[in-house]
Short mmCIF file of C-alpha atoms and ligand atoms in Angstrom, two decimals:
data_model
loop_
_atom_site.label_atom_id
_atom_site.label_comp_id
_atom_site.label_asym_id
_atom_site.label_seq_id
_atom_site.Cartn_x
_atom_site.Cartn_y
_atom_site.Cartn_z
CA MET A 1 68.36 76.00 94.13
CA LYS A 2 67.46 79.48 92.83
CA PHE A 3 63.98 80.74 91.94
CA SER A 4 63.88 80.14 88.15
CA THR A 5 65.40 76.69 88.50
CA LYS A 6 62.82 75.73 91.13
CA ALA A 7 59.99 77.05 88.93
CA ILE A 8 61.13 74.80 86.08
CA HIS A 9 62.22 71.68 87.98
CA VAL A 10 60.74 71.20 91.45
CA GLY A 11 58.08 68.46 91.43
CA GLN A 12 58.64 68.03 87.71
CA GLU A 13 61.06 65.14 87.28
CA PRO A 14 60.71 63.33 83.94
CA ASP A 15 57.73 60.95 83.97
CA PRO A 16 58.95 57.58 85.34
CA THR A 17 56.80 55.54 82.91
CA THR A 18 57.72 57.16 79.61
CA GLY A 19 60.50 59.64 80.30
CA ALA A 20 58.23 62.51 79.20
CA VAL A 21 60.07 65.70 80.12
CA ILE A 22 56.86 67.49 80.96
CA THR A 23 54.61 66.22 83.76
CA PRO A 24 51.63 64.54 82.05
CA ILE A 25 47.99 65.50 82.60
CA TYR A 26 46.79 62.55 84.68
CA GLN A 27 43.20 62.73 83.49
CA THR A 28 41.76 60.14 85.82
CA SER A 29 39.30 60.23 88.67
CA THR A 30 40.55 57.06 90.38
CA TYR A 31 43.50 54.65 90.65
CA VAL A 32 43.58 50.86 90.63
CA GLN A 33 44.41 49.14 93.93
CA GLU A 34 46.17 45.80 93.94
CA GLY A 35 44.56 44.74 97.18
CA ILE A 36 42.88 46.40 100.11
CA GLY A 37 45.07 49.35 101.10
CA LYS A 38 47.71 48.41 98.46
CA HIS A 39 48.19 51.35 96.09
CA LYS A 40 50.91 53.59 94.66
CA GLY A 41 50.06 56.60 96.84
CA TYR A 42 46.93 57.64 94.97
CA GLU A 43 43.38 56.37 95.63
CA TYR A 44 40.92 58.95 94.39
CA ALA A 45 41.60 62.17 92.45
CA ARG A 46 39.90 64.60 94.85
CA THR A 47 42.39 63.41 97.47
CA GLY A 48 45.38 63.46 95.15
CA ASN A 49 46.45 63.65 91.51
CA PRO A 50 50.07 63.48 90.27
CA THR A 51 49.71 66.59 88.06
CA ARG A 52 48.40 68.48 91.07
CA THR A 53 51.12 67.08 93.34
CA ALA A 54 53.77 68.37 90.94
CA LEU A 55 52.25 71.86 90.98
CA GLU A 56 51.82 71.82 94.75
CA GLN A 57 55.47 70.91 95.27
CA CYS A 58 56.65 73.50 92.78
CA LEU A 59 54.58 76.33 94.27
CA ALA A 60 55.62 75.37 97.83
CA SER A 61 59.27 75.67 96.77
CA LEU A 62 58.70 79.15 95.31
CA GLU A 63 57.38 80.39 98.66
CA ASN A 64 60.18 78.61 100.56
CA ALA A 65 57.43 76.53 102.18
CA LYS A 66 57.41 72.89 103.23
CA TYR A 67 53.89 72.33 101.90
CA GLY A 68 51.61 73.56 99.13
CA LEU A 69 47.95 72.89 98.35
CA CYS A 70 46.12 73.83 95.17
CA PHE A 71 42.49 74.77 94.65
CA ALA A 72 39.97 75.48 91.91
CA SER A 73 40.27 79.27 92.40
CA GLY A 74 41.88 81.83 94.67
CA LEU A 75 38.61 82.12 96.56
CA ALA A 76 38.44 78.33 97.02
CA ALA A 77 41.92 78.52 98.61
CA GLU A 78 40.71 81.33 100.88
CA MET A 79 37.61 79.32 101.79
CA ASN A 80 39.82 76.37 102.72
CA ILE A 81 41.60 78.63 105.22
CA MET A 82 38.24 79.76 106.63
CA TYR A 83 37.49 76.13 107.53
CA MET A 84 40.18 76.44 110.22
CA LEU A 85 37.82 78.73 112.14
CA LYS A 86 34.70 77.94 114.13
CA GLN A 87 31.53 79.76 115.05
CA GLY A 88 32.24 82.85 117.17
CA ASP A 89 35.84 83.27 115.97
CA HIS A 90 36.95 86.74 114.96
CA VAL A 91 39.30 87.78 112.16
CA VAL A 92 41.07 91.13 111.77
CA VAL A 93 41.35 91.96 108.07
CA GLY A 94 43.46 94.66 106.41
CA GLU A 95 40.60 96.64 104.90
CA ASP A 96 41.93 97.12 101.38
CA VAL A 97 41.37 93.60 100.04
CA TYR A 98 40.06 92.18 96.77
CA GLY A 99 36.28 92.77 96.61
CA GLY A 100 35.63 89.03 96.36
CA THR A 101 37.55 88.43 99.59
CA TYR A 102 35.44 91.08 101.31
CA ARG A 103 32.28 89.44 99.90
CA LEU A 104 33.34 85.94 101.04
CA PHE A 105 34.00 87.16 104.56
CA GLN A 106 31.21 89.68 105.01
CA ARG A 107 28.38 88.11 103.04
CA VAL A 108 29.05 84.38 103.35
CA MET A 109 31.18 83.55 106.39
CA THR A 110 29.26 85.85 108.75
CA LYS A 111 26.24 83.55 108.17
CA TYR A 112 28.26 80.82 109.89
CA GLY A 113 28.96 82.93 112.97
CA LEU A 114 32.42 84.22 112.05
CA LYS A 115 33.13 87.88 112.79
CA PHE A 116 35.36 90.25 110.83
CA SER A 117 36.86 93.65 111.63
CA PHE A 118 38.18 95.53 108.59
CA VAL A 119 40.89 97.96 109.66
CA ASP A 120 43.50 100.17 108.06
CA SER A 121 46.45 97.84 108.62
CA ARG A 122 49.03 100.35 107.39
CA ASP A 123 48.97 101.49 111.00
CA LEU A 124 49.38 98.40 113.16
CA SER A 125 47.90 100.12 116.20
CA ASN A 126 44.54 99.77 114.36
CA VAL A 127 45.15 96.02 114.16
CA GLU A 128 46.10 95.85 117.81
CA LYS A 129 42.98 97.78 118.88
CA ALA A 130 40.72 95.45 116.88
CA ILE A 131 42.05 92.26 118.52
CA ASN A 132 39.77 90.80 121.17
CA LYS A 133 39.64 87.53 123.07
CA GLU A 134 37.84 85.82 120.19
CA THR A 135 40.34 86.88 117.54
CA ARG A 136 42.04 83.88 115.88
CA MET A 137 43.43 85.25 112.62
CA LEU A 138 45.02 88.28 111.01
CA TRP A 139 44.35 88.47 107.25
CA LEU A 140 46.49 90.77 105.12
CA GLU A 141 46.99 91.59 101.49
CA THR A 142 50.19 93.42 100.53
CA PRO A 143 50.44 95.16 98.14
CA THR A 144 46.69 95.61 98.31
CA ASN A 145 44.11 95.37 95.57
CA PRO A 146 43.46 98.02 94.22
CA MET A 147 45.11 100.80 96.28
CA LEU A 148 48.61 99.23 96.30
CA GLN A 149 49.13 99.92 99.98
CA LEU A 150 51.79 97.94 101.80
CA VAL A 151 51.74 96.38 105.23
CA ASP A 152 54.93 95.68 107.16
CA ILE A 153 54.67 91.87 107.20
CA GLN A 154 57.43 91.34 109.74
CA ALA A 155 55.97 93.81 112.25
CA ALA A 156 52.40 92.57 111.67
CA THR A 157 53.28 88.91 112.15
CA LYS A 158 55.24 89.74 115.30
CA LEU A 159 52.19 91.45 116.74
CA ALA A 160 49.88 88.61 115.64
CA ARG A 161 52.17 85.96 117.12
CA SER A 162 52.33 87.78 120.46
CA LYS A 163 48.51 87.56 120.57
CA GLY A 164 48.41 83.91 119.47
CA LEU A 165 46.88 84.64 116.05
CA ILE A 166 47.42 82.87 112.74
CA THR A 167 48.70 85.31 110.09
CA VAL A 168 47.59 84.82 106.50
CA VAL A 169 49.07 86.92 103.69
CA ASP A 170 47.52 87.10 100.23
CA ASN A 171 50.63 87.44 98.06
CA THR A 172 48.83 87.53 94.70
CA PHE A 173 49.94 91.03 93.66
CA ALA A 174 53.65 90.56 94.42
CA SER A 175 53.90 86.91 93.34
CA PRO A 176 56.49 84.69 95.06
CA TYR A 177 59.13 86.15 92.76
CA LEU A 178 58.98 89.51 94.53
CA GLN A 179 57.98 88.64 98.08
CA ASN A 180 57.94 85.63 100.42
CA PRO A 181 55.67 86.34 103.42
CA LEU A 182 56.54 83.05 105.20
CA ASP A 183 60.17 84.22 105.43
CA LEU A 184 58.86 87.36 107.16
CA GLY A 185 56.92 85.39 109.77
CA ALA A 186 53.52 84.67 108.18
CA ASP A 187 51.95 81.26 108.87
CA ILE A 188 50.06 80.80 105.61
CA VAL A 189 50.46 82.47 102.23
CA VAL A 190 47.62 82.39 99.73
CA HIS A 191 47.53 83.11 95.99
CA SER A 192 45.08 83.50 93.21
CA THR A 193 47.17 81.52 90.71
CA THR A 194 44.80 82.90 88.08
CA LYS A 195 47.09 85.95 88.11
CA TYR A 196 50.90 86.16 87.84
CA ILE A 197 51.57 82.50 88.66
CA GLY A 198 49.43 81.22 85.77
CA GLY A 199 50.32 84.36 83.87
CA HIS A 200 48.43 83.86 80.61
CA SER A 201 44.79 84.63 81.50
CA ASP A 202 43.73 81.14 80.47
CA VAL A 203 43.15 79.33 83.77
CA VAL A 204 41.52 80.03 87.15
CA GLY A 205 43.18 78.59 90.26
CA GLY A 206 44.35 79.14 93.80
CA ALA A 207 47.06 77.89 96.13
CA LEU A 208 48.18 78.12 99.71
CA MET A 209 51.55 77.38 101.21
CA THR A 210 52.74 76.85 104.79
CA SER A 211 55.67 75.36 106.65
CA ASN A 212 53.61 74.58 109.76
CA THR A 213 52.98 70.82 109.76
CA GLU A 214 49.96 70.97 112.07
CA MET A 215 48.28 73.66 109.97
CA TYR A 216 49.12 71.78 106.79
CA GLU A 217 47.51 68.57 108.09
CA GLU A 218 44.34 70.48 108.92
CA LEU A 219 44.31 72.35 105.59
CA LYS A 220 45.00 69.15 103.65
CA PHE A 221 42.20 67.38 105.52
CA HIS A 222 39.83 70.19 104.52
CA GLN A 223 41.05 70.21 100.92
CA ASN A 224 39.88 66.59 100.66
CA ALA A 225 36.87 66.84 102.96
CA CYS A 226 35.44 69.96 101.31
CA GLY A 227 36.68 69.30 97.79
CA GLY A 228 37.53 72.62 96.13
CA VAL A 229 40.32 71.05 94.09
CA PRO A 230 41.54 71.99 90.59
CA GLY A 231 41.41 69.55 87.68
CA PRO A 232 44.64 68.17 86.18
CA GLN A 233 44.32 70.27 82.98
CA ASP A 234 44.21 73.42 85.08
CA CYS A 235 47.23 72.27 87.09
CA PHE A 236 49.11 71.56 83.86
CA LEU A 237 48.37 75.02 82.47
CA THR A 238 49.35 76.69 85.73
CA MET A 239 52.62 74.75 85.85
CA ARG A 240 53.33 75.64 82.23
CA GLY A 241 52.79 79.28 83.17
CA VAL A 242 54.83 79.32 86.35
CA LYS A 243 58.01 78.17 84.59
CA THR A 244 58.42 81.68 83.14
CA LEU A 245 57.31 83.63 86.22
CA ALA A 246 60.75 85.16 86.84
CA VAL A 247 61.25 86.49 83.32
CA ARG A 248 57.67 87.71 83.10
CA MET A 249 57.83 89.56 86.43
CA GLU A 250 61.05 91.31 85.41
CA GLN A 251 59.37 92.59 82.26
CA HIS A 252 56.07 93.43 84.02
CA GLN A 253 57.82 95.63 86.52
CA LYS A 254 60.14 97.26 84.01
CA ASN A 255 57.15 98.21 81.87
CA ALA A 256 55.09 99.29 84.91
CA MET A 257 57.86 101.66 86.03
CA GLU A 258 57.96 103.26 82.57
CA ILE A 259 54.19 103.69 82.54
CA ALA A 260 54.17 105.03 86.12
CA LYS A 261 56.77 107.65 85.18
CA LEU A 262 54.82 108.61 82.09
CA LEU A 263 51.63 109.04 84.11
CA SER A 264 53.23 110.84 87.07
CA GLY A 265 52.27 114.48 87.34
CA HIS A 266 49.97 114.38 84.28
CA GLU A 267 47.46 117.22 84.41
CA GLY A 268 44.49 114.92 83.79
CA LEU A 269 45.26 112.76 86.83
CA GLU A 270 44.79 113.38 90.52
CA LYS A 271 47.09 110.61 91.63
CA VAL A 272 49.41 107.86 90.39
CA ILE A 273 49.90 105.02 92.85
CA TYR A 274 52.87 102.73 92.25
CA PRO A 275 55.15 101.43 95.03
CA GLY A 276 58.16 102.03 92.78
CA LEU A 277 57.65 105.80 92.75
CA ALA A 278 59.61 107.70 95.40
CA ASP A 279 56.42 109.57 96.40
CA HIS A 280 54.57 106.34 97.29
CA PRO A 281 54.10 106.39 101.09
CA HIS A 282 55.50 102.85 101.37
CA HIS A 283 58.31 103.12 98.87
CA GLU A 284 60.94 102.43 101.54
CA LEU A 285 58.99 99.48 102.96
CA ALA A 286 58.61 98.11 99.42
CA LYS A 287 62.38 98.25 99.00
CA LYS A 288 62.80 96.44 102.31
CA GLN A 289 60.29 93.61 102.06
CA MET A 290 59.95 93.12 98.30
CA ARG A 291 62.52 92.38 95.59
CA GLY A 292 60.85 94.73 93.11
CA PHE A 293 57.74 96.85 92.75
CA GLY A 294 55.55 94.66 90.56
CA GLY A 295 53.38 95.20 87.53
CA MET A 296 50.28 96.78 89.07
CA LEU A 297 49.52 100.46 89.33
CA SER A 298 46.45 102.56 90.00
CA ILE A 299 45.54 106.08 88.97
CA VAL A 300 42.80 108.51 89.88
CA VAL A 301 41.51 110.33 86.82
CA LYS A 302 40.24 113.90 87.31
CA GLY A 303 36.57 114.15 86.41
CA GLY A 304 35.24 110.91 87.98
CA GLN A 305 33.60 108.04 86.14
CA ASP A 306 33.07 109.83 82.81
CA ALA A 307 36.71 110.81 82.55
CA ALA A 308 37.79 107.32 83.69
CA GLN A 309 35.55 105.88 80.99
CA ARG A 310 37.14 108.08 78.32
CA PHE A 311 40.61 107.01 79.47
CA MET A 312 39.77 103.31 79.62
CA THR A 313 38.10 103.21 76.22
CA GLY A 314 40.81 105.35 74.65
CA THR A 315 43.37 102.52 74.56
CA LYS A 316 43.92 99.85 71.94
CA LEU A 317 46.34 97.51 73.72
CA PHE A 318 45.14 97.81 77.32
CA SER A 319 41.79 95.98 77.40
CA LEU A 320 39.05 96.81 79.88
CA ALA A 321 38.63 93.57 81.82
CA GLU A 322 38.66 92.10 85.32
CA SER A 323 41.72 90.13 86.45
CA LEU A 324 45.42 90.92 86.26
CA GLY A 325 48.86 89.40 86.01
CA GLY A 326 48.59 88.04 82.46
CA VAL A 327 51.07 88.76 79.68
CA GLU A 328 48.60 91.20 78.10
CA SER A 329 47.89 94.64 79.57
CA LEU A 330 44.51 95.12 81.22
CA MET A 331 42.65 97.98 82.86
CA CYS A 332 39.84 97.75 85.31
CA HIS A 333 37.41 100.12 87.01
CA PRO A 334 37.40 98.79 90.61
CA SER A 335 34.34 100.68 91.85
CA THR A 336 32.06 99.00 89.30
CA MET A 337 34.02 95.81 88.65
CA THR A 338 36.35 94.01 91.10
CA HIS A 339 35.19 95.96 94.17
CA GLY A 340 31.56 96.53 93.19
CA SER A 341 30.36 94.27 96.02
CA ILE A 342 31.71 96.66 98.69
CA PRO A 343 29.09 99.23 99.83
CA LYS A 344 29.72 102.62 98.16
CA GLU A 345 30.42 104.42 101.43
CA ASP A 346 33.04 101.88 102.58
CA ARG A 347 34.54 101.76 99.12
CA GLU A 348 34.95 105.51 98.87
CA ALA A 349 36.35 105.76 102.41
CA ARG A 350 39.11 103.42 101.19
CA GLY A 351 39.82 105.60 98.15
CA ILE A 352 38.03 103.39 95.63
CA THR A 353 36.33 106.31 93.93
CA ASP A 354 34.66 106.39 90.52
CA GLY A 355 37.77 108.02 89.03
CA LEU A 356 40.04 105.13 90.09
CA VAL A 357 41.48 103.00 87.30
CA ARG A 358 43.69 99.97 87.94
CA LEU A 359 46.31 98.96 85.38
CA SER A 360 47.84 95.53 85.04
CA VAL A 361 50.86 96.30 82.90
CA GLY A 362 51.64 93.42 80.57
CA ILE A 363 54.87 92.36 78.89
CA GLU A 364 54.24 93.81 75.44
CA ASP A 365 56.92 96.12 74.01
CA VAL A 366 56.95 99.11 76.30
CA GLU A 367 57.13 101.60 73.43
CA ASP A 368 53.77 100.36 72.18
CA LEU A 369 52.30 100.54 75.69
CA VAL A 370 53.58 104.09 76.14
CA GLU A 371 51.97 105.15 72.84
CA ASP A 372 48.72 103.49 73.89
CA ILE A 373 48.63 105.30 77.24
CA LYS A 374 49.52 108.63 75.62
CA THR A 375 46.52 108.32 73.31
CA ALA A 376 44.24 107.56 76.25
CA LEU A 377 45.65 110.46 78.31
CA ALA A 378 44.95 112.84 75.45
CA LYS A 379 41.28 111.83 75.66
CA ILE A 380 41.00 113.02 79.27
CA SER A 381 42.99 116.21 78.92
CA ALA A 382 41.13 117.18 75.73
CA VAL A 383 38.02 117.54 77.89
CA THR A 384 39.47 118.77 81.19
CA ALA A 385 41.68 121.42 79.52
O1 P1T B 1 39.60 84.99 91.11
P1 P1T B 1 40.20 83.98 92.04
O2 P1T B 1 41.21 83.09 91.40
O3 P1T B 1 39.18 83.23 92.84
O4 P1T B 1 41.09 84.84 93.10
C1 P1T B 1 40.52 85.70 94.04
C2 P1T B 1 41.52 86.75 94.42
C3 P1T B 1 42.20 86.64 95.61
N1 P1T B 1 43.11 87.54 96.00
C4 P1T B 1 43.41 88.62 95.23
C5 P1T B 1 44.42 89.62 95.71
C6 P1T B 1 42.77 88.78 94.00
O5 P1T B 1 43.11 89.86 93.26
C7 P1T B 1 41.79 87.84 93.57
C8 P1T B 1 41.05 88.00 92.30
N2 P1T B 1 41.13 89.28 91.74
C9 P1T B 1 40.53 89.68 90.58
C10 P1T B 1 39.77 88.88 89.81
C11 P1T B 1 40.78 91.07 90.20
O6 P1T B 1 40.56 91.47 89.04
O7 P1T B 1 41.20 91.83 91.08
#
């Protein structure tokens, strides 16, 4: 079965009781048992809920995985993976990750005796050097948030496997429509479903997928034992969103390419970062491991925060807001918003300067988006000229 068909049908057979075409919201916390141990597969809704099961099966199919598990947020999914580790374990992390991921690892998990090395994973020799006898996991994001760097998943997982490490790939930016890390050797893929999978900026959620039965059993045990599960309404909304993922992603990336071309070489900008541009350092890798270049791009505005501010408040359609991947276009200022929890020095060393603006290009009519960006660009150049 092909991607769009899976998104619309897997896990979503008509409801056996009523024939409802759409999986109902099973708004219940518990299920009646006919006798001790005699039930229809569901006992208590933290452990399982049919609306959630449908979403878990659907999302697993989109990542070509055997198993899927859903959570209350992307960070709850990440936390569930952290429960696989124990005191003293070490994780090598590709350093350009979502600020909340950095905060979870560095400010929460270190309290429990886990250790993290943040390295530039574009060069895998940095990963190799950081591995020690306590290392258990390699954690990667690709493309990264917000610098849109790519990591060669196949080469990274080969290295990790040779050292006995679990490889986790956060696939939020690409979405399963554009990239399937498990097919390239990763053990676990994680998503903030709040983003492209949900797609409408109306629900927060997370998911992880794996084909490794042993890992799944452990992760499933922790999902129930630790409890960061989503409610059935949230699962319903996410499933409603995911049905159109393919058509949305096509439009997101078509629009993003147009905007990237418009921005490229503009006198008010220092840099335009989009994997679809031939001058992106990982353009060839993007063509190899992804099926498209996605809807995210970042720019560095000349003139620092003031100029970035003029650009970001000069638009009418692009709204200044955290998050990404919804149908509407958004802009964000990573150094003060999504990556504000990273110390300034570390942030700037990674290129997250005060002039950096991240764009989540929506699926509005591209002509309107182009006009909007042109107006905002005029606001920077009017001052820098
Ligand atoms: O927000 P939540 O659903 O908990 O997902 C966390 C998360 C995980 N991974 C990546 C790559 C992410 O981008 C995020 C959340 N990111 C934003 C809110 C943002 O604006 O970048």
